[in-house]
PDB file of C-alpha atoms in Angstrom:
ATOM      1  CA  UNK X   9     147.519  78.016  82.680  1.00 35.00           C
ATOM      2  CA  UNK X  10     146.452  76.677  85.932  1.00 41.00           C
ATOM      3  CA  UNK X  11     144.454  73.491  86.080  1.00 44.00           C
ATOM      4  CA  UNK X  12     140.942  73.638  87.841  1.00 51.00           C
ATOM      5  CA  UNK X  13     142.468  71.237  90.509  1.00 45.00           C
ATOM      6  CA  UNK X  14     144.527  74.204  91.651  1.00 54.00           C
ATOM      7  CA  UNK X  15     141.478  76.417  92.593  1.00 61.00           C
ATOM      8  CA  UNK X  16     138.874  76.054  95.388  1.00 68.00           C
ATOM      9  CA  UNK X  17     136.682  73.429  93.712  1.00 66.00           C
ATOM     10  CA  UNK X  18     134.570  71.220  95.910  1.00 81.00           C
ATOM     11  CA  UNK X  19     132.943  74.197  97.695  1.00 86.00           C
ATOM     12  CA  UNK X  20     129.517  72.363  97.542  1.00 78.00           C
ATOM     13  CA  UNK X  21     130.891  69.558  99.584  1.00 86.00           C
ATOM     14  CA  UNK X  22     132.292  71.777 102.388  1.00 92.00           C
ATOM     15  CA  UNK X  23     129.089  71.255 104.301  1.00 93.00           C
ATOM     16  CA  UNK X  24     127.147  73.508 106.559  1.00 95.00           C
ATOM     17  CA  UNK X  25     128.862  75.897 108.812  1.00 96.00           C
ATOM     18  CA  UNK X  26     126.927  76.740 112.067  1.00 94.00           C
ATOM     19  CA  UNK X  27     126.925  80.331 113.096  1.00 95.00           C
ATOM     20  CA  UNK X  28     125.089  82.429 115.756  1.00 92.00           C
ATOM     21  CA  UNK X  29     122.803  83.616 112.957  1.00 92.00           C
ATOM     22  CA  UNK X  30     121.882  80.132 111.540  1.00 94.00           C
ATOM     23  CA  UNK X  31     123.323  77.473 109.285  1.00 96.00           C
ATOM     24  CA  UNK X  32     125.487  78.804 106.615  1.00 97.00           C
ATOM     25  CA  UNK X  33     126.708  76.968 103.470  1.00 96.00           C
ATOM     26  CA  UNK X  34     127.978  77.882 100.022  1.00 97.00           C
ATOM     27  CA  UNK X  35     127.194  76.701  96.498  1.00 95.00           C
ATOM     28  CA  UNK X  36     128.734  77.676  93.209  1.00 96.00           C
ATOM     29  CA  UNK X  37     126.786  80.292  91.252  1.00 97.00           C
ATOM     30  CA  UNK X  38     124.489  78.972  88.560  1.00 96.00           C
ATOM     31  CA  UNK X  39     123.922  81.140  85.440  1.00 97.00           C
ATOM     32  CA  UNK X  40     121.523  82.165  84.229  1.00 97.00           C
ATOM     33  CA  UNK X  41     119.336  81.174  87.334  1.00 98.00           C
ATOM     34  CA  UNK X  42     121.169  83.410  89.831  1.00 98.00           C
ATOM     35  CA  UNK X  43     121.808  86.345  87.557  1.00 98.00           C
ATOM     36  CA  UNK X  44     118.708  88.489  88.263  1.00 98.00           C
ATOM     37  CA  UNK X  45     119.368  88.231  92.066  1.00 97.00           C
ATOM     38  CA  UNK X  46     123.181  89.115  91.773  1.00 98.00           C
ATOM     39  CA  UNK X  47     122.630  91.858  89.343  1.00 98.00           C
ATOM     40  CA  UNK X  48     120.002  93.430  91.807  1.00 97.00           C
ATOM     41  CA  UNK X  49     122.664  93.254  94.694  1.00 97.00           C
ATOM     42  CA  UNK X  50     125.280  94.793  92.519  1.00 97.00           C
ATOM     43  CA  UNK X  51     122.970  97.810  91.715  1.00 97.00           C
ATOM     44  CA  UNK X  52     122.473  98.575  95.346  1.00 95.00           C
ATOM     45  CA  UNK X  53     124.285 101.933  95.556  1.00 94.00           C
ATOM     46  CA  UNK X  54     126.313 100.955  98.771  1.00 92.00           C
ATOM     47  CA  UNK X  55     127.637  97.750  96.876  1.00 94.00           C
ATOM     48  CA  UNK X  56     128.122  99.547  93.643  1.00 95.00           C
ATOM     49  CA  UNK X  57     130.596 101.944  95.318  1.00 93.00           C
ATOM     50  CA  UNK X  58     133.064  99.224  95.816  1.00 95.00           C
ATOM     51  CA  UNK X  59     132.175  96.513  93.375  1.00 96.00           C
ATOM     52  CA  UNK X  60     131.649  98.769  90.387  1.00 95.00           C
ATOM     53  CA  UNK X  61     129.340  96.441  88.658  1.00 97.00           C
ATOM     54  CA  UNK X  62     126.196  98.489  88.638  1.00 97.00           C
ATOM     55  CA  UNK X  63     124.258  98.637  85.246  1.00 97.00           C
ATOM     56  CA  UNK X  64     122.508  96.036  83.198  1.00 98.00           C
ATOM     57  CA  UNK X  65     122.569  92.320  84.104  1.00 98.00           C
ATOM     58  CA  UNK X  66     125.036  91.656  81.333  1.00 98.00           C
ATOM     59  CA  UNK X  67     127.659  93.605  83.371  1.00 98.00           C
ATOM     60  CA  UNK X  68     127.372  91.232  86.344  1.00 98.00           C
ATOM     61  CA  UNK X  69     127.103  88.159  83.914  1.00 98.00           C
ATOM     62  CA  UNK X  70     130.439  89.025  82.215  1.00 98.00           C
ATOM     63  CA  UNK X  71     132.258  89.311  85.760  1.00 98.00           C
ATOM     64  CA  UNK X  72     130.718  86.015  87.003  1.00 98.00           C
ATOM     65  CA  UNK X  73     131.108  84.061  83.606  1.00 97.00           C
ATOM     66  CA  UNK X  74     134.832  84.961  83.305  1.00 97.00           C
ATOM     67  CA  UNK X  75     135.329  83.146  86.649  1.00 96.00           C
ATOM     68  CA  UNK X  76     132.909  80.191  85.683  1.00 95.00           C
ATOM     69  CA  UNK X  77     134.615  79.685  82.347  1.00 95.00           C
ATOM     70  CA  UNK X  78     138.279  80.354  83.560  1.00 92.00           C
ATOM     71  CA  UNK X  79     140.913  78.130  84.861  1.00 90.00           C
ATOM     72  CA  UNK X  80     139.462  77.411  88.245  1.00 89.00           C
ATOM     73  CA  UNK X  81     141.541  79.714  90.470  1.00 94.00           C
ATOM     74  CA  UNK X  82     138.601  81.721  91.402  1.00 95.00           C
ATOM     75  CA  UNK X  83     135.065  80.350  92.149  1.00 96.00           C
ATOM     76  CA  UNK X  84     131.891  82.640  92.499  1.00 97.00           C
ATOM     77  CA  UNK X  85     129.418  81.345  95.045  1.00 97.00           C
ATOM     78  CA  UNK X  86     126.170  82.095  96.728  1.00 97.00           C
ATOM     79  CA  UNK X  87     126.080  82.162 100.408  1.00 96.00           C
ATOM     80  CA  UNK X  88     122.827  80.561 101.921  1.00 96.00           C
ATOM     81  CA  UNK X  89     121.790  81.141 105.442  1.00 95.00           C
ATOM     82  CA  UNK X  90     119.157  78.655 106.647  1.00 95.00           C
ATOM     83  CA  UNK X  91     118.722  77.855 103.007  1.00 95.00           C
ATOM     84  CA  UNK X  92     118.065  81.416 101.851  1.00 94.00           C
ATOM     85  CA  UNK X  93     120.450  83.124  99.358  1.00 95.00           C
ATOM     86  CA  UNK X  94     121.878  86.212 101.024  1.00 95.00           C
ATOM     87  CA  UNK X  95     125.570  86.757 100.056  1.00 96.00           C
ATOM     88  CA  UNK X  96     127.882  86.598  97.070  1.00 97.00           C
ATOM     89  CA  UNK X  97     131.419  85.219  97.715  1.00 98.00           C
ATOM     90  CA  UNK X  98     134.497  84.806  95.510  1.00 98.00           C
ATOM     91  CA  UNK X  99     136.952  82.290  96.817  1.00 97.00           C
ATOM     92  CA  UNK X 100     140.244  82.358  94.908  1.00 97.00           C
ATOM     93  CA  UNK X 101     143.763  81.256  94.889  1.00 97.00           C
ATOM     94  CA  UNK X 102     145.449  84.537  96.118  1.00 97.00           C
ATOM     95  CA  UNK X 103     148.953  83.169  95.356  1.00 97.00           C
ATOM     96  CA  UNK X 104     147.925  82.544  91.754  1.00 96.00           C
ATOM     97  CA  UNK X 105     146.097  85.916  91.335  1.00 96.00           C
ATOM     98  CA  UNK X 106     147.536  89.304  90.312  1.00 96.00           C
ATOM     99  CA  UNK X 107     147.211  90.193  93.893  1.00 97.00           C
ATOM    100  CA  UNK X 108     150.284  88.054  94.540  1.00 97.00           C
ATOM    101  CA  UNK X 109     152.449  90.811  92.986  1.00 97.00           C
ATOM    102  CA  UNK X 110     151.654  93.226  95.661  1.00 97.00           C
ATOM    103  CA  UNK X 111     152.206  91.245  98.909  1.00 97.00           C
ATOM    104  CA  UNK X 112     154.518  88.271 100.005  1.00 96.00           C
ATOM    105  CA  UNK X 113     152.243  85.524  98.976  1.00 97.00           C
ATOM    106  CA  UNK X 114     152.546  81.995 100.187  1.00 97.00           C
ATOM    107  CA  UNK X 115     151.747  78.852  98.195  1.00 97.00           C
ATOM    108  CA  UNK X 116     148.014  78.133  98.654  1.00 96.00           C
ATOM    109  CA  UNK X 117     146.977  81.342 100.122  1.00 97.00           C
ATOM    110  CA  UNK X 118     143.208  81.494  99.794  1.00 97.00           C
ATOM    111  CA  UNK X 119     141.464  84.824  99.168  1.00 98.00           C
ATOM    112  CA  UNK X 120     137.926  85.931  99.836  1.00 97.00           C
ATOM    113  CA  UNK X 121     135.623  88.623  98.457  1.00 97.00           C
ATOM    114  CA  UNK X 122     132.287  89.073 100.286  1.00 96.00           C
ATOM    115  CA  UNK X 123     129.116  90.932  99.283  1.00 95.00           C
ATOM    116  CA  UNK X 124     126.214  90.822 101.808  1.00 95.00           C
ATOM    117  CA  UNK X 125     123.096  91.253  99.537  1.00 91.00           C
ATOM    118  CA  UNK X 126     119.929  92.619 101.092  1.00 85.00           C
ATOM    119  CA  UNK X 127     120.852  95.994 102.458  1.00 79.00           C
ATOM    120  CA  UNK X 128     118.953  95.520 105.780  1.00 75.00           C
ATOM    121  CA  UNK X 129     121.360  92.710 106.820  1.00 75.00           C
ATOM    122  CA  UNK X 130     124.254  95.146 106.895  1.00 78.00           C
ATOM    123  CA  UNK X 131     125.695  96.723 110.055  1.00 75.00           C
ATOM    124  CA  UNK X 132     124.486  93.823 112.292  1.00 80.00           C
ATOM    125  CA  UNK X 133     127.677  91.815 112.737  1.00 88.00           C
ATOM    126  CA  UNK X 134     126.365  89.136 110.380  1.00 93.00           C
ATOM    127  CA  UNK X 135     129.491  89.630 107.990  1.00 95.00           C
ATOM    128  CA  UNK X 136     131.954  88.797 110.864  1.00 96.00           C
ATOM    129  CA  UNK X 137     130.067  85.765 111.842  1.00 96.00           C
ATOM    130  CA  UNK X 138     130.013  84.351 108.321  1.00 97.00           C
ATOM    131  CA  UNK X 139     133.717  85.295 107.518  1.00 97.00           C
ATOM    132  CA  UNK X 140     134.896  83.557 110.650  1.00 97.00           C
ATOM    133  CA  UNK X 141     132.939  80.396 109.933  1.00 97.00           C
ATOM    134  CA  UNK X 142     134.156  80.360 106.309  1.00 97.00           C
ATOM    135  CA  UNK X 143     137.791  80.920 107.241  1.00 97.00           C
ATOM    136  CA  UNK X 144     137.586  78.152 109.793  1.00 96.00           C
ATOM    137  CA  UNK X 145     136.155  75.811 107.113  1.00 96.00           C
ATOM    138  CA  UNK X 146     138.738  76.681 104.521  1.00 96.00           C
ATOM    139  CA  UNK X 147     141.658  76.106 106.877  1.00 96.00           C
ATOM    140  CA  UNK X 148     139.958  72.882 107.837  1.00 95.00           C
ATOM    141  CA  UNK X 149     139.330  71.480 104.272  1.00 94.00           C
ATOM    142  CA  UNK X 150     142.383  72.849 102.551  1.00 94.00           C
ATOM    143  CA  UNK X 151     145.350  71.605 104.655  1.00 94.00           C
ATOM    144  CA  UNK X 152     148.043  73.087 102.186  1.00 94.00           C
ATOM    145  CA  UNK X 153     146.494  76.606 102.863  1.00 96.00           C
ATOM    146  CA  UNK X 154     148.253  78.260 105.712  1.00 96.00           C
ATOM    147  CA  UNK X 155     146.405  81.751 105.540  1.00 97.00           C
ATOM    148  CA  UNK X 156     143.113  83.209 104.352  1.00 98.00           C
ATOM    149  CA  UNK X 157     143.474  86.651 102.910  1.00 98.00           C
ATOM    150  CA  UNK X 158     141.368  89.547 101.665  1.00 98.00           C
ATOM    151  CA  UNK X 159     141.794  93.043 100.330  1.00 98.00           C
ATOM    152  CA  UNK X 160     138.869  95.369 100.966  1.00 97.00           C
ATOM    153  CA  UNK X 161     139.059  98.850  99.994  1.00 97.00           C
ATOM    154  CA  UNK X 162     140.470 100.943 102.892  1.00 97.00           C
ATOM    155  CA  UNK X 163     137.462 103.310 102.483  1.00 96.00           C
ATOM    156  CA  UNK X 164     135.151 100.419 103.266  1.00 95.00           C
ATOM    157  CA  UNK X 165     135.431 100.832 106.920  1.00 94.00           C
ATOM    158  CA  UNK X 166     132.399  98.375 107.666  1.00 93.00           C
ATOM    159  CA  UNK X 167     134.147  95.617 105.647  1.00 95.00           C
ATOM    160  CA  UNK X 168     137.509  95.988 107.229  1.00 97.00           C
ATOM    161  CA  UNK X 169     135.914  95.928 110.774  1.00 96.00           C
ATOM    162  CA  UNK X 170     134.014  92.641 109.720  1.00 96.00           C
ATOM    163  CA  UNK X 171     137.347  91.010 108.866  1.00 98.00           C
ATOM    164  CA  UNK X 172     138.863  92.177 111.997  1.00 97.00           C
ATOM    165  CA  UNK X 173     136.049  90.873 114.189  1.00 96.00           C
ATOM    166  CA  UNK X 174     136.416  87.591 112.269  1.00 97.00           C
ATOM    167  CA  UNK X 175     140.001  87.066 113.432  1.00 96.00           C
ATOM    168  CA  UNK X 176     141.767  88.784 110.426  1.00 98.00           C
ATOM    169  CA  UNK X 177     144.783  90.972 111.077  1.00 97.00           C
ATOM    170  CA  UNK X 178     145.483  94.186 109.114  1.00 97.00           C
ATOM    171  CA  UNK X 179     148.843  93.310 107.860  1.00 97.00           C
ATOM    172  CA  UNK X 180     149.500  96.147 105.364  1.00 97.00           C
ATOM    173  CA  UNK X 181     147.967  98.593 102.964  1.00 97.00           C
ATOM    174  CA  UNK X 182     148.444  97.805  99.352  1.00 97.00           C
ATOM    175  CA  UNK X 183     148.225 100.082  96.270  1.00 97.00           C
ATOM    176  CA  UNK X 184     146.407  98.074  93.789  1.00 96.00           C
ATOM    177  CA  UNK X 185     145.563  99.073  90.312  1.00 95.00           C
ATOM    178  CA  UNK X 186     141.968  99.868  91.088  1.00 93.00           C
ATOM    179  CA  UNK X 187     142.024 100.910  94.824  1.00 96.00           C
ATOM    180  CA  UNK X 188     144.131 101.164  98.075  1.00 97.00           C
ATOM    181  CA  UNK X 189     143.383  98.071  99.911  1.00 98.00           C
ATOM    182  CA  UNK X 190     143.805  96.808 103.516  1.00 98.00           C
ATOM    183  CA  UNK X 191     145.561  93.460 103.334  1.00 98.00           C
ATOM    184  CA  UNK X 192     143.654  91.207 105.894  1.00 98.00           C
ATOM    185  CA  UNK X 193     145.209  88.013 107.013  1.00 98.00           C
ATOM    186  CA  UNK X 194     143.752  85.171 109.000  1.00 97.00           C
ATOM    187  CA  UNK X 195     146.781  82.826 109.745  1.00 95.00           C
ATOM    188  CA  UNK X 196     146.320  79.194 110.737  1.00 91.00           C
ATOM    189  CA  UNK X 197     148.648  79.727 113.636  1.00 81.00           C
ATOM    190  CA  UNK X 198     146.124  81.846 115.152  1.00 65.00           C
ATOM    191  CA  UNK X 199     144.205  78.709 115.926  1.00 55.00           C
ATOM    192  CA  UNK X 200     146.914  77.559 118.300  1.00 48.00           C
ATOM    193  CA  UNK X 201     146.791  80.615 120.571  1.00 46.00           C
ATOM    194  CA  UNK X 202     145.007  79.973 123.912  1.00 42.00           C
ATOM    195  CA  UNK X 203     143.196  83.300 123.895  1.00 41.00           C
ATOM    196  CA  UNK X 204     141.213  82.710 120.694  1.00 40.00           C
ATOM    197  CA  UNK X 205     137.608  83.850 120.941  1.00 40.00           C
ATOM    198  CA  UNK X 206     134.697  82.911 118.786  1.00 38.00           C
ATOM    199  CA  UNK X 207     132.974  85.590 116.884  1.00 42.00           C
ATOM    200  CA  UNK X 208     129.218  85.805 116.804  1.00 42.00           C
ATOM    201  CA  UNK X 209     126.852  88.517 115.243  1.00 41.00           C
ATOM    202  CA  UNK X 210     125.464  89.432 118.557  1.00 40.00           C
ATOM    203  CA  UNK X 211     121.750  89.439 119.157  1.00 36.00           C
ATOM    204  CA  UNK X 212     120.293  88.350 115.839  1.00 35.00           C
ATOM    205  CA  UNK X 213     116.804  89.187 114.542  1.00 33.00           C
ATOM    206  CA  UNK X 214     116.097  87.141 111.543  1.00 32.00           C
ATOM    207  CA  UNK X 215     119.209  87.430 109.386  1.00 33.00           C
ATOM    208  CA  UNK X 216     119.011  89.523 106.232  1.00 33.00           C
ATOM    209  CA  UNK X 217     122.137  89.857 104.074  1.00 35.00           C
ATOM    210  CA  UNK X 218     125.234  92.223 103.825  1.00 38.00           C
ATOM    211  CA  UNK X 219     128.180  93.742 101.842  1.00 54.00           C
ATOM    212  CA  UNK X 220     130.518  92.984 104.750  1.00 56.00           C
TER     213      UNK X 220
END
């Protein structure tokens, strides 16, 4: 059993992350207060195709509650842009996750799952901007973490592109129990390269959330 100290606790104290789309921050999911919003996002057909949590709110609640009541290695969060909830995140210790059996994990690898909620925020580059800001913040506040990783479904081309634009490299393809995934890696060493470029969402009309 892993102690909660091993996971990504303290997210609420990570502070605001400036992006070209506005001020972004995370807060842990609160049940039952956030359930209706999350279940609505999970029932969006585009989201449901990859998250597979469509159905009654109890389906989403079980998924989130298992993390909230677990050992702390995975933390479900709401992403707020300029104070408005618009995305769902899972931040987890990838080296302590079943994922670690499928790639050469390193101690303190931190994993990300992202769902951009309202459909009209997708396809606008917002996912890449938020991913870049959050990866930067994780590497800053978790000094023992050398890499941020993700494993989107290879069919989710929009998500894979968002990770690439956020500075992640496509390291491999993995056959996971529920999908074939692209292993996306953002390495701390990338920050030392002189050609590093910032990622922005491009011209932003008022942000509306995504499934990255």
